[in-house]
CSV table of C-alpha atoms in Angstrom, one decimal:
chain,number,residue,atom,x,y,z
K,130,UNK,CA,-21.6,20.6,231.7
K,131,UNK,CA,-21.1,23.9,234.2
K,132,UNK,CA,-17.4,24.2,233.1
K,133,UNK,CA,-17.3,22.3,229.9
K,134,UNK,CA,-16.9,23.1,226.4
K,135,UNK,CA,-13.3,22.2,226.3
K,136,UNK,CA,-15.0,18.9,223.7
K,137,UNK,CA,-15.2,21.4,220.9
K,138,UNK,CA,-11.2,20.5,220.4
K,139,UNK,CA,-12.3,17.0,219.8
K,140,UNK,CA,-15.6,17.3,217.6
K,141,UNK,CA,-15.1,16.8,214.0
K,142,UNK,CA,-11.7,16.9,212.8
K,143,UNK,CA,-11.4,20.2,214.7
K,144,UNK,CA,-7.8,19.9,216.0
K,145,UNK,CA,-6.4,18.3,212.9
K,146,UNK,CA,-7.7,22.0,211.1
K,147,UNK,CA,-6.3,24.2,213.8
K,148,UNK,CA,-3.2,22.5,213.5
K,149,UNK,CA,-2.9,22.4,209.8
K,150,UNK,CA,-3.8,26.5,210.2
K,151,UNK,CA,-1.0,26.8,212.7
K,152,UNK,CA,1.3,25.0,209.5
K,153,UNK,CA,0.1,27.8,207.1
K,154,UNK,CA,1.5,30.6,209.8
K,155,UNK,CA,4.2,28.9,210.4
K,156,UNK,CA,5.5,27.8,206.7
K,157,UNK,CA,5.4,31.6,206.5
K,158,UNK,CA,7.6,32.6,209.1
K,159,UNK,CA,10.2,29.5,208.0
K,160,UNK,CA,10.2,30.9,204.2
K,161,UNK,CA,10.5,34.6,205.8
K,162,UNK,CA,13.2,33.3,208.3
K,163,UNK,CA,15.2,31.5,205.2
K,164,UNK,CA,15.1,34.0,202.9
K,165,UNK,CA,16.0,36.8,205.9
K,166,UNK,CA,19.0,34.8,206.6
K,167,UNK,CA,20.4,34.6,203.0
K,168,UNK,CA,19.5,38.6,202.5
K,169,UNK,CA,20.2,39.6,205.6
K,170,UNK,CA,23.7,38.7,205.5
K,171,UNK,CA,24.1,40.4,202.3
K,172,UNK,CA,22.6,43.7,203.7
K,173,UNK,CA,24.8,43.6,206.5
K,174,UNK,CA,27.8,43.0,204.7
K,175,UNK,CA,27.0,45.9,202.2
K,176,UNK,CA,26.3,48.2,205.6
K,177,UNK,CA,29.7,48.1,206.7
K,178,UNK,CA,31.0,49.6,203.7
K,179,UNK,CA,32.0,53.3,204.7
K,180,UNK,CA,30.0,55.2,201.4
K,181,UNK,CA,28.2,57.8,203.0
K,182,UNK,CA,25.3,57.4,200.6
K,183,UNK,CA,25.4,53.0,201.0
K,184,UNK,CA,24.9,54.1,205.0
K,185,UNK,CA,22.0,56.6,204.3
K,186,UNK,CA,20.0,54.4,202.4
K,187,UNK,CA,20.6,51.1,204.4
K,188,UNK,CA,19.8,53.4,207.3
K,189,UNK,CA,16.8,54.6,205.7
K,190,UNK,CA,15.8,51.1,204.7
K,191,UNK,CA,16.2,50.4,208.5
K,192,UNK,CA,14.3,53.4,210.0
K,193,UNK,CA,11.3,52.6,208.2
K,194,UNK,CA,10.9,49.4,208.8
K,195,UNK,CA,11.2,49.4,212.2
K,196,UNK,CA,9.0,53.0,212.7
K,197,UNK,CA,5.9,51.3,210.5
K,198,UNK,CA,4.1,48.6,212.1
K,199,UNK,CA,4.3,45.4,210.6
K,200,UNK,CA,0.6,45.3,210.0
K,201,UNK,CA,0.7,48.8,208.1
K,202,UNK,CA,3.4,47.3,205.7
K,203,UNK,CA,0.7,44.0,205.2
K,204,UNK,CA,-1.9,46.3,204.6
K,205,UNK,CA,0.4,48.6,201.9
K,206,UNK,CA,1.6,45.1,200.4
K,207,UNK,CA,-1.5,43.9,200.3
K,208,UNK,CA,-4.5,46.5,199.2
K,209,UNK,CA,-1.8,49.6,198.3
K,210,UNK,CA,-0.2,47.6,195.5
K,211,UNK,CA,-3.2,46.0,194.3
K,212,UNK,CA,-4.9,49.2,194.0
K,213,UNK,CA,-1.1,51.8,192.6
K,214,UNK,CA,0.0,48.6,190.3
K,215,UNK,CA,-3.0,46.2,189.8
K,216,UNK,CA,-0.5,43.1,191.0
K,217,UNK,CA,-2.8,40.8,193.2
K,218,UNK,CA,-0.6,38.8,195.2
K,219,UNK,CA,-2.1,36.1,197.6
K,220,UNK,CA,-2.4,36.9,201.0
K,221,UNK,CA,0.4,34.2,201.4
K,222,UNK,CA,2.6,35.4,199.3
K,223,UNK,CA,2.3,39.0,200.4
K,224,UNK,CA,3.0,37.9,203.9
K,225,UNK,CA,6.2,36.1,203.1
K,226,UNK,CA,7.5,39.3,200.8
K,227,UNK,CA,6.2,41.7,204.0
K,228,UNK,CA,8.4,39.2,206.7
K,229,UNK,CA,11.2,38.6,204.6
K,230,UNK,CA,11.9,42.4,203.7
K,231,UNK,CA,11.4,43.3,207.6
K,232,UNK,CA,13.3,39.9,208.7
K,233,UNK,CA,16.2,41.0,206.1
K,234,UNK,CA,16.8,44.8,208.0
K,235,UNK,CA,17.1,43.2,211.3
K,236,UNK,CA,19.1,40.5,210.3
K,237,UNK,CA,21.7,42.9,208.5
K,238,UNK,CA,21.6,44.9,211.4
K,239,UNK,CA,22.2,42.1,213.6
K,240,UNK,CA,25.4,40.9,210.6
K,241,UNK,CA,26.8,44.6,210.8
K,242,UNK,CA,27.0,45.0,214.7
K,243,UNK,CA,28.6,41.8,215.2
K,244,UNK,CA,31.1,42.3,212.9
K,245,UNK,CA,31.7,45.6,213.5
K,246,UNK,CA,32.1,44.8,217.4
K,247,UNK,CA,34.9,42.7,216.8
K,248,UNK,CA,38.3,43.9,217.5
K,249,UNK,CA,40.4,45.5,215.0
K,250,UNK,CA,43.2,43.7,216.0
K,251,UNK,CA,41.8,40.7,214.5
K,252,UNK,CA,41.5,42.1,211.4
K,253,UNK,CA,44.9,43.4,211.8
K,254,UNK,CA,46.8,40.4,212.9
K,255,UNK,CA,45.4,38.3,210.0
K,256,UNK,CA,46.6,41.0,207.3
K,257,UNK,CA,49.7,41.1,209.3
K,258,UNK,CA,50.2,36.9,209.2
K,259,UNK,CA,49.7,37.3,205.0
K,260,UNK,CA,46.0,36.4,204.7
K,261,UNK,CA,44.4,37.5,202.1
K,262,UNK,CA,40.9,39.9,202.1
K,263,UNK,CA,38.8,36.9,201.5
K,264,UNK,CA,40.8,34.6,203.6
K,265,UNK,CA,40.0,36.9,206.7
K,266,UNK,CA,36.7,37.0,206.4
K,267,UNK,CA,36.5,33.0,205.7
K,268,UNK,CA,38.5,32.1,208.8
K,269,UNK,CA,38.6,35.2,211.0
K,270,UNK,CA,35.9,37.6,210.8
K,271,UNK,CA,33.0,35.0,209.8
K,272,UNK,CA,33.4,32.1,212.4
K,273,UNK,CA,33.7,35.0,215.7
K,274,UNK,CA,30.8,36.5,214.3
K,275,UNK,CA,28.8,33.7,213.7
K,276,UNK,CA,29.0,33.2,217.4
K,277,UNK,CA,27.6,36.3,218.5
K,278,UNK,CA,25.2,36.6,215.7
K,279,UNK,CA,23.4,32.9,216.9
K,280,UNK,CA,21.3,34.3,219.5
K,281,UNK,CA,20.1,37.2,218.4
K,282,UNK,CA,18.8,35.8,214.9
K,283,UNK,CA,17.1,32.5,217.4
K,284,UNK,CA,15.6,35.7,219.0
K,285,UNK,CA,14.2,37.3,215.8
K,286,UNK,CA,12.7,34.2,214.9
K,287,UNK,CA,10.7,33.9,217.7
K,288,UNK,CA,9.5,37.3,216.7
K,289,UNK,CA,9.2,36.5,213.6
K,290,UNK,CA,6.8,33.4,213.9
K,291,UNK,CA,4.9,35.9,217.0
K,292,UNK,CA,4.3,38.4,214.1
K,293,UNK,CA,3.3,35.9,211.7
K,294,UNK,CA,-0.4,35.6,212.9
K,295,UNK,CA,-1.1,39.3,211.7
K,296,UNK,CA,-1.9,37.4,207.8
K,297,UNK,CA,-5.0,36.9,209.2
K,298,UNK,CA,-6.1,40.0,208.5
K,299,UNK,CA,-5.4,39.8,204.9
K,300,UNK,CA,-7.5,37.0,204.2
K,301,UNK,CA,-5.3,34.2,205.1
K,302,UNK,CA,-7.0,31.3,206.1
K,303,UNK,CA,-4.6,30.4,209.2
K,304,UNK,CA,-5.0,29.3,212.5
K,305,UNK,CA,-6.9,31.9,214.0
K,306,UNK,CA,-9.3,32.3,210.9
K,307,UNK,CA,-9.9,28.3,211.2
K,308,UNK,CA,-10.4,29.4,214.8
K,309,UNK,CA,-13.2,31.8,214.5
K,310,UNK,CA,-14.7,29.1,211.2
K,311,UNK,CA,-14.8,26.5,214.8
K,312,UNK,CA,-16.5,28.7,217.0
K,313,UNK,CA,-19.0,30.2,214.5
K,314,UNK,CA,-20.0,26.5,213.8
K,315,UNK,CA,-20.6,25.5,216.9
K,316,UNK,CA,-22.1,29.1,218.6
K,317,UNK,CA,-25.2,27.1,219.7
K,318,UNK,CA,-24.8,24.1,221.1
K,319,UNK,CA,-21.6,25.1,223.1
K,320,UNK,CA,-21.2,29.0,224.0
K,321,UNK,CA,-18.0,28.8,225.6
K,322,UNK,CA,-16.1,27.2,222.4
K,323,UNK,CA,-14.8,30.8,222.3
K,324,UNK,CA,-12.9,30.0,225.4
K,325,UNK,CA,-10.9,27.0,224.2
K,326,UNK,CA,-10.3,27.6,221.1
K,327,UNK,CA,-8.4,30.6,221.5
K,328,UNK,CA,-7.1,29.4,224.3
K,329,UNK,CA,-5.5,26.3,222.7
K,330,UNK,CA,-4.1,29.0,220.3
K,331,UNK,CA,-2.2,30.5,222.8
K,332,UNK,CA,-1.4,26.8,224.2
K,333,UNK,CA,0.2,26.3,220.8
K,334,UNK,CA,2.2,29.4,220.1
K,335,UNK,CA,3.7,29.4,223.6
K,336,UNK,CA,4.9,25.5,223.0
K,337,UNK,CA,6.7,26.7,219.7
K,338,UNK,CA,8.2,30.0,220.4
K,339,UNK,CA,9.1,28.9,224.2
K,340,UNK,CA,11.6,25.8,223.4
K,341,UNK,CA,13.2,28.5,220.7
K,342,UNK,CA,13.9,30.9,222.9
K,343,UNK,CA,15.2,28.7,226.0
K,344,UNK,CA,17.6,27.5,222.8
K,345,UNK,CA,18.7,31.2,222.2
K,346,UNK,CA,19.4,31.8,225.8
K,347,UNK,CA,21.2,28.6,226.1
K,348,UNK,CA,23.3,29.6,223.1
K,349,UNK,CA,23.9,33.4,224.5
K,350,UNK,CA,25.4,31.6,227.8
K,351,UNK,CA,28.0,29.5,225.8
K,352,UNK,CA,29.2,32.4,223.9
K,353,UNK,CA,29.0,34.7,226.8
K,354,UNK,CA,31.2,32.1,229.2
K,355,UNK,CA,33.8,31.3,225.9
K,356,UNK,CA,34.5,34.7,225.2
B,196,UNK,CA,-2.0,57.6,190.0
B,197,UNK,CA,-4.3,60.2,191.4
B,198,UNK,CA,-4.9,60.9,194.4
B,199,UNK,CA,-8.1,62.4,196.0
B,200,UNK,CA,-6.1,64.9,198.3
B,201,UNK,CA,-9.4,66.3,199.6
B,202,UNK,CA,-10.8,63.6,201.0
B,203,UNK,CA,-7.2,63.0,202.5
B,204,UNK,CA,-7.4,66.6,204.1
B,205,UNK,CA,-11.1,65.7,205.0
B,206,UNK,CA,-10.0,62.7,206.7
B,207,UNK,CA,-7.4,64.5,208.7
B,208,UNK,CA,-9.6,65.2,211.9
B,209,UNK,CA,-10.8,61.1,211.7
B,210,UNK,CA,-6.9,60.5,211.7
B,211,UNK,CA,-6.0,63.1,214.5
B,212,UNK,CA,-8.4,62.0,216.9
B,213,UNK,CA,-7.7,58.0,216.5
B,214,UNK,CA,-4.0,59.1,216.6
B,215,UNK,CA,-4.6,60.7,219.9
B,216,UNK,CA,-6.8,57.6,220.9
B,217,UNK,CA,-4.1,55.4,220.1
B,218,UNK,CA,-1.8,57.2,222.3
B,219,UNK,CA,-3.6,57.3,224.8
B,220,UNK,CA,-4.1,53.6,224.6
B,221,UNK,CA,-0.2,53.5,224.9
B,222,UNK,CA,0.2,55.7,227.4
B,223,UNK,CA,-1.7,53.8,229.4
B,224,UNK,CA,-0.1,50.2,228.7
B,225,UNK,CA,3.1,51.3,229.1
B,226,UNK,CA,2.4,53.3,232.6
B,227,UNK,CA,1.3,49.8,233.6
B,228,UNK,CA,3.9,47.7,232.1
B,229,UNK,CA,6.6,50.1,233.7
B,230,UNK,CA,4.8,49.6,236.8
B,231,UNK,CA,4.9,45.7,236.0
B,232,UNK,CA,8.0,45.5,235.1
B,233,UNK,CA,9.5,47.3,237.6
B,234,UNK,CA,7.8,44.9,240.1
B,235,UNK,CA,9.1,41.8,237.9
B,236,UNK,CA,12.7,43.0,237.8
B,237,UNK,CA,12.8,43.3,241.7
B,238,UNK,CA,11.4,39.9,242.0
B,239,UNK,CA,13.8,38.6,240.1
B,240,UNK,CA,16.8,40.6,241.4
B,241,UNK,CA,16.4,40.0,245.0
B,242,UNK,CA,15.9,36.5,244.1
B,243,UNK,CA,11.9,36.4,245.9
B,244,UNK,CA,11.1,32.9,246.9
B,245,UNK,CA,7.7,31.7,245.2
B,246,UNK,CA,6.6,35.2,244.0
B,247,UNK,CA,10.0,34.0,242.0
B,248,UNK,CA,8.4,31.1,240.0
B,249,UNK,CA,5.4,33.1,239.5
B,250,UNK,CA,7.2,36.3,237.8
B,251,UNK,CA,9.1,33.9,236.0
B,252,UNK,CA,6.1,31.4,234.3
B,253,UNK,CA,4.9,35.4,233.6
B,254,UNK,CA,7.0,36.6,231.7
B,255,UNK,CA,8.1,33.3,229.5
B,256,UNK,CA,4.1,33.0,228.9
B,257,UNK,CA,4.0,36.8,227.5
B,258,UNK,CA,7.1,36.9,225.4
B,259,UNK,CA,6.4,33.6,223.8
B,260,UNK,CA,2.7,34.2,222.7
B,261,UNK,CA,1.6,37.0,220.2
B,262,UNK,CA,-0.4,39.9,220.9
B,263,UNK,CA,-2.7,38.7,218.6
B,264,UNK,CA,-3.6,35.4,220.0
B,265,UNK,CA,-3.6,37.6,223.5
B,266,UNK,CA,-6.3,39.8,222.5
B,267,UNK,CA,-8.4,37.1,220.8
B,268,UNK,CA,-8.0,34.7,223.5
B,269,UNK,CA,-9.3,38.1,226.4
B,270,UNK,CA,-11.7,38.9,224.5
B,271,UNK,CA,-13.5,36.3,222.3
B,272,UNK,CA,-12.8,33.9,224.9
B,273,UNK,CA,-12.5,35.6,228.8
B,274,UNK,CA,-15.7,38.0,227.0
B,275,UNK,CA,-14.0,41.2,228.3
B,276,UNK,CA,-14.6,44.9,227.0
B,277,UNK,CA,-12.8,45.8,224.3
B,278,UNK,CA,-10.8,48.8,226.0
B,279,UNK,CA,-10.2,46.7,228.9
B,280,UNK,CA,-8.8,43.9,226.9
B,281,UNK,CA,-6.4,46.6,225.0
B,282,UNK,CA,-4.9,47.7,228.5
B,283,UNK,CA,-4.9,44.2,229.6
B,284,UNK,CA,-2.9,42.8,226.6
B,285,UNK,CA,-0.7,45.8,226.2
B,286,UNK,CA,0.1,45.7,230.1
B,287,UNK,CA,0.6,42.1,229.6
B,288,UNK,CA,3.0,42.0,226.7
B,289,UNK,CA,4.9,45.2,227.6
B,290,UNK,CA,5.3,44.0,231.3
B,291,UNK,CA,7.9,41.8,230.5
B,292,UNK,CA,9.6,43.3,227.7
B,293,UNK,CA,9.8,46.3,230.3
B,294,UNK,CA,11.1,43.4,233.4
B,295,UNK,CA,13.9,42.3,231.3
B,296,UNK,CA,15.0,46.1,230.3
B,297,UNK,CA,14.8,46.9,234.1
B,298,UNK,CA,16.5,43.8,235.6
B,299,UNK,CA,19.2,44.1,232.6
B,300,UNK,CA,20.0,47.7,234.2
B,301,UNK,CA,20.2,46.3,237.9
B,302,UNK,CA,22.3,43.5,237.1
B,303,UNK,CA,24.8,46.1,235.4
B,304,UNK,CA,25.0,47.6,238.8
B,305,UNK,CA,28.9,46.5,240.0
B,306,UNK,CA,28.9,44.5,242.9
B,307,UNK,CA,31.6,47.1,244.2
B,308,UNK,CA,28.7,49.8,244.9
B,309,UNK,CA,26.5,47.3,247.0
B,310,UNK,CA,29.8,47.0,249.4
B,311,UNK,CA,30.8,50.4,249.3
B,312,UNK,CA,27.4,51.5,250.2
B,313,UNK,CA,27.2,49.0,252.9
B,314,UNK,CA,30.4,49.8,253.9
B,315,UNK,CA,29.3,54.0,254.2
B,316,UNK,CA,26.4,52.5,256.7
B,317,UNK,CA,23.6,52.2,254.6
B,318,UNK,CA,20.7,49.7,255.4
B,319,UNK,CA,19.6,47.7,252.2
B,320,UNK,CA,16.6,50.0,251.4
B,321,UNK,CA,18.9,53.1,250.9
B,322,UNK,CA,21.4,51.0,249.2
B,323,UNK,CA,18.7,50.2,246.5
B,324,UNK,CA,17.0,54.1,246.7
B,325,UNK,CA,20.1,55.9,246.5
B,326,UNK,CA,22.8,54.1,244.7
B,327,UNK,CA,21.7,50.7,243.3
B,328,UNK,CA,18.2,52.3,241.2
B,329,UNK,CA,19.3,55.6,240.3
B,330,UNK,CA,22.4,53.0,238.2
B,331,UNK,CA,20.3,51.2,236.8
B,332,UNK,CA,17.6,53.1,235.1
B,333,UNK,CA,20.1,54.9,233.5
B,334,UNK,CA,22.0,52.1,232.7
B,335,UNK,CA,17.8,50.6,231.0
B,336,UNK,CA,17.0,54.1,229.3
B,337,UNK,CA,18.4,52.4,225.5
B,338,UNK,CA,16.1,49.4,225.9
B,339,UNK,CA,13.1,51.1,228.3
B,340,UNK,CA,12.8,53.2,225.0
B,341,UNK,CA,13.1,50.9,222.2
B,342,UNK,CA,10.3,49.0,224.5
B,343,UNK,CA,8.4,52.1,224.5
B,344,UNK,CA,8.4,52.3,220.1
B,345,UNK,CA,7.3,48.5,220.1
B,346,UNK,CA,4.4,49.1,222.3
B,347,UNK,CA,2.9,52.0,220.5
B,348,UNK,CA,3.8,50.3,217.3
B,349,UNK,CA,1.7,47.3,218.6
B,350,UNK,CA,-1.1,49.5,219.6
B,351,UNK,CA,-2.3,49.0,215.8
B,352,UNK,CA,-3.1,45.5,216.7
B,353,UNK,CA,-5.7,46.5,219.0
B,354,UNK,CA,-7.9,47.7,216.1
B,355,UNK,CA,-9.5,44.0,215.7
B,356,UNK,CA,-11.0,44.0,218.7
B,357,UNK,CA,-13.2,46.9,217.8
B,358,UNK,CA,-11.2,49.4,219.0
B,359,UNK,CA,-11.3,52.7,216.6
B,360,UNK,CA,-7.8,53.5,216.6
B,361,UNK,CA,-5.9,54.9,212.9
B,362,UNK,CA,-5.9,51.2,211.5
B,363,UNK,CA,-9.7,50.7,212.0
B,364,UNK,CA,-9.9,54.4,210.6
B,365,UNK,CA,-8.0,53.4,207.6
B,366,UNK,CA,-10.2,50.3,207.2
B,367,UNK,CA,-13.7,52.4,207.4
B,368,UNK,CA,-12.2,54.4,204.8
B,369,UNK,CA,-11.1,52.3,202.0
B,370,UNK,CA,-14.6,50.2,202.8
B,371,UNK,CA,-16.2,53.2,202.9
B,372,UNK,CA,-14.6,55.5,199.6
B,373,UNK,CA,-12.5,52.5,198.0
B,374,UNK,CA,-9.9,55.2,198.4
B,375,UNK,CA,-7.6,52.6,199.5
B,376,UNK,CA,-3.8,54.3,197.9
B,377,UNK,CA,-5.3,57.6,200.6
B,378,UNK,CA,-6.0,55.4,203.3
B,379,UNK,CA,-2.6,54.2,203.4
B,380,UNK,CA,-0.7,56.8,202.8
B,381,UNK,CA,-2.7,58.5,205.6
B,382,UNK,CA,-2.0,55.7,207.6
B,383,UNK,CA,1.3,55.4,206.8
B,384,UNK,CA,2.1,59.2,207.6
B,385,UNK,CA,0.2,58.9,211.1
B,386,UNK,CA,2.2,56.5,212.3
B,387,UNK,CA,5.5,58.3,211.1
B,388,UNK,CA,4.0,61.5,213.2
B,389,UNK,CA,3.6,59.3,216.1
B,390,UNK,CA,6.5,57.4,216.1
B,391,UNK,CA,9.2,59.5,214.6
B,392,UNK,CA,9.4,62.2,218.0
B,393,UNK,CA,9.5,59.3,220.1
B,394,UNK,CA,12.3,57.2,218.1
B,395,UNK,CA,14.4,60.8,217.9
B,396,UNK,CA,14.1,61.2,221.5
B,397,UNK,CA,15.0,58.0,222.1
B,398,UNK,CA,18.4,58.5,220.4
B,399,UNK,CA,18.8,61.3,221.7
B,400,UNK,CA,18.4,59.8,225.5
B,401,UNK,CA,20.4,56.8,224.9
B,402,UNK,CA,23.7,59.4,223.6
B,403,UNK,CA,22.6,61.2,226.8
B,404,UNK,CA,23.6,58.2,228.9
B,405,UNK,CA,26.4,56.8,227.2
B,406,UNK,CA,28.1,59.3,229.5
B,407,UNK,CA,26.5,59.1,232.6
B,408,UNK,CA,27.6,55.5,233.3
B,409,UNK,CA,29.4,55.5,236.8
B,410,UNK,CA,31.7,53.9,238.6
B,411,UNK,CA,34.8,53.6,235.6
């Protein structure tokens, strides 16, 4: 029993509720990641235009989400508008508007720099072969950016799903909060339930996020040795 | 909407101080994931045997777990002290964030300057003081600062492992005075104080550099 404990995975249907908690995180951060992709390329498209005043606010939009921590925007999502415009949105819901407005910014910056790091000659020699505005953007500009852009979104999803745990400080009932339900339950008959249940947590976040990012580094390779 | 501007201005000093207690906090973690990271990077540039693997499991552990989870996990489970845990998990997370700037910066280092240097007589610790690490910090300032911006900004995770820094502040107050709209916007305007020198400078450093690359 000296180093035990680790049994409070097994009791009950413990590990089936962790897991079903990890779903509720993670359903959040593939709606946030869907939704990011969709807007995101959108944004970015709009942020090449030139308009001084298009650049100021997408640059504004930016600046502040990346300068307010993403808890601070769960919190103003979350109690602010409850409190300014009386809408009570679920702690789910909130999250997925809070991820999918900050997962929208980087993606568009992420669309906007690899377009914009292509060549101008590319752009130049498809005008110059008689394709049309749309037509060099469907089989020029797109598919080379595409390539670059790959990585770097794998890479913000990974950070996306890493942020995603932060719901449970607005009431969400996710893995961690199912976590501390566990250990609270079983405080007196096994004192170092603390231990293992937050370390399976870990366990379980690492197994996600770490086959995503080996993808993302595997991908940056390929496009880095193809040009 | 109104808002309750005195107990905003009387809530200033609360703010101030956690401000300065979060900074602090930062500081700290990112003195110690710069010295971290600097250690990482070498490892992994000079290719150590062993130490290698180790550096390696450490950093793909770190950037593939949330902060969160770290925090929980040091001090629910390993039963440490709250402002112990805070270094620990800032240190840990920022350590390799800070490795990957770092090594990025020495692998930008041309090859060229390692044999010129070797070629002008110099043994392979002045090739790495003089010519190889000035290089490559320069080459890490864009990245060693956006590193610096995440780490403060994840400072305001600490807060729920009882640590009184502006979040935990906000939270007394909105339990305290339901003054939740103040709170936030309090909140909301500490971090921009914080965050906003540090993300100018930043800019400012990284336009800096983009002319002090050598060696073209």
């Amino acid at each position: 029993m000296a180093f035990s404990g680790i049994e409070v995975l097994f009791d009950l249907n413990n590990l089936e509720r962790l897991l079903g908690g990890l779903w509720v995180t993670i359903r959040i951060a593939l709606i946030s990641i869907f939704f990011s992709a969709i807007f995101g390329l959108i944004v970015g498209v709009i942020a090449l235009n030139k308009n001084i005043y298009v650049g100021f606010i997408y640059k504004l939009y930016l600046e502040s989400i990346r300068i307010i921590p993403p808890i601070v925007w769960l919190f103003i999502f979350y109690f602010g508008f409850a409190t300014l415009f009386e809408v009570r949105w679920s702690g789910e819901l909130t999250g997925i508007i809070v991820f999918t407005i900050w997962g929208t910014a980087e993606t568009g910056d992420l669309v906007r720099a690899s377009i914009s790091s292509l060549p101008v000659h590319q752009t130049q020699s498809a005008a110059a072969l008689g394709l049309s505005q749309f037509q060099i953007y469907r089989y020029v500009i797109i598919p080379q950016a595409l390539r670059r852009l790959l990585p770097a979104s794998i890479n913000l999803a990974t950070r996306i799903i890493k942020t995603t745990p932060l719901v449970a400080m607005i009431t969400v009932v996710e893995v961690l909060k199912i976590g501390q339900q566990i250990i609270e339950l079983s405080l007196l008959n096994n004192p170092r339930s603390a231990f293992w249940i937050y370390g399976f947590i870990f366990f379980l976040y690492f197994i996600i996020c770490y086959p995503i990012s080996v993808l993302s580094r595997k991908l940056e390779q390929s496009v880095n040795t193809n040009g | 909407m109104a808002l309750d501007y005195n107990l905003m201005i009387d809530s200033l000093p609360l703010y101030a101080s956690a401000a300065a207690y979060t900074l602090y906090l930062a500081f700290c973690g990112i003195a110690l994931s710069v010295a971290i990271g600097l250690f990482c990077a070498f490892v992994l540039y000079y290719k150590t045997p062993y130490i290698g693997w180790f550096v390696k499991g450490y950093i793909e552990l770190s950037r593939n777990t949330p902060l969160l989870i770290q925090l929980f996990f040091l001090h629910f489970g390993l039963k440490l002290e709250s402002e112990s845990c805070a270094f620990i998990g800032l240190a840990f997370l920022g350590g390799s964030y800070m490795a990957e700037a770092f090594r990025g910066g020495l692998e930008a280092v041309e090859k060229i300057q390692i044999e010129s240097a070797s070629a002008l007589g110099l043994n392979r610790l002045q090739t790495a003081l003089y010519v190889v690490i000035p290089q490559a910090l320069i080459v890490s300032i864009p990245s060693i600062g956006a590193n610096i911006i995440f780490l403060v900004k994840e400072t305001s995770v600490v807060s729920i492992i009882a640590i009184s820094d502006i979040l935990a502040v906000a939270k007394d107050i909105i339990s305290i005075h339901y003054a939740t709209s103040e709170a936030l916007i309090m909140l909301t305007l500490s971090y921009l104080v914080l965050l906003l020198p540090i993300s100018i400078a930043a800019h400012f450093a990284e336009k800096k550099v983009k002319f002090g690359v050598f060696g073209y």
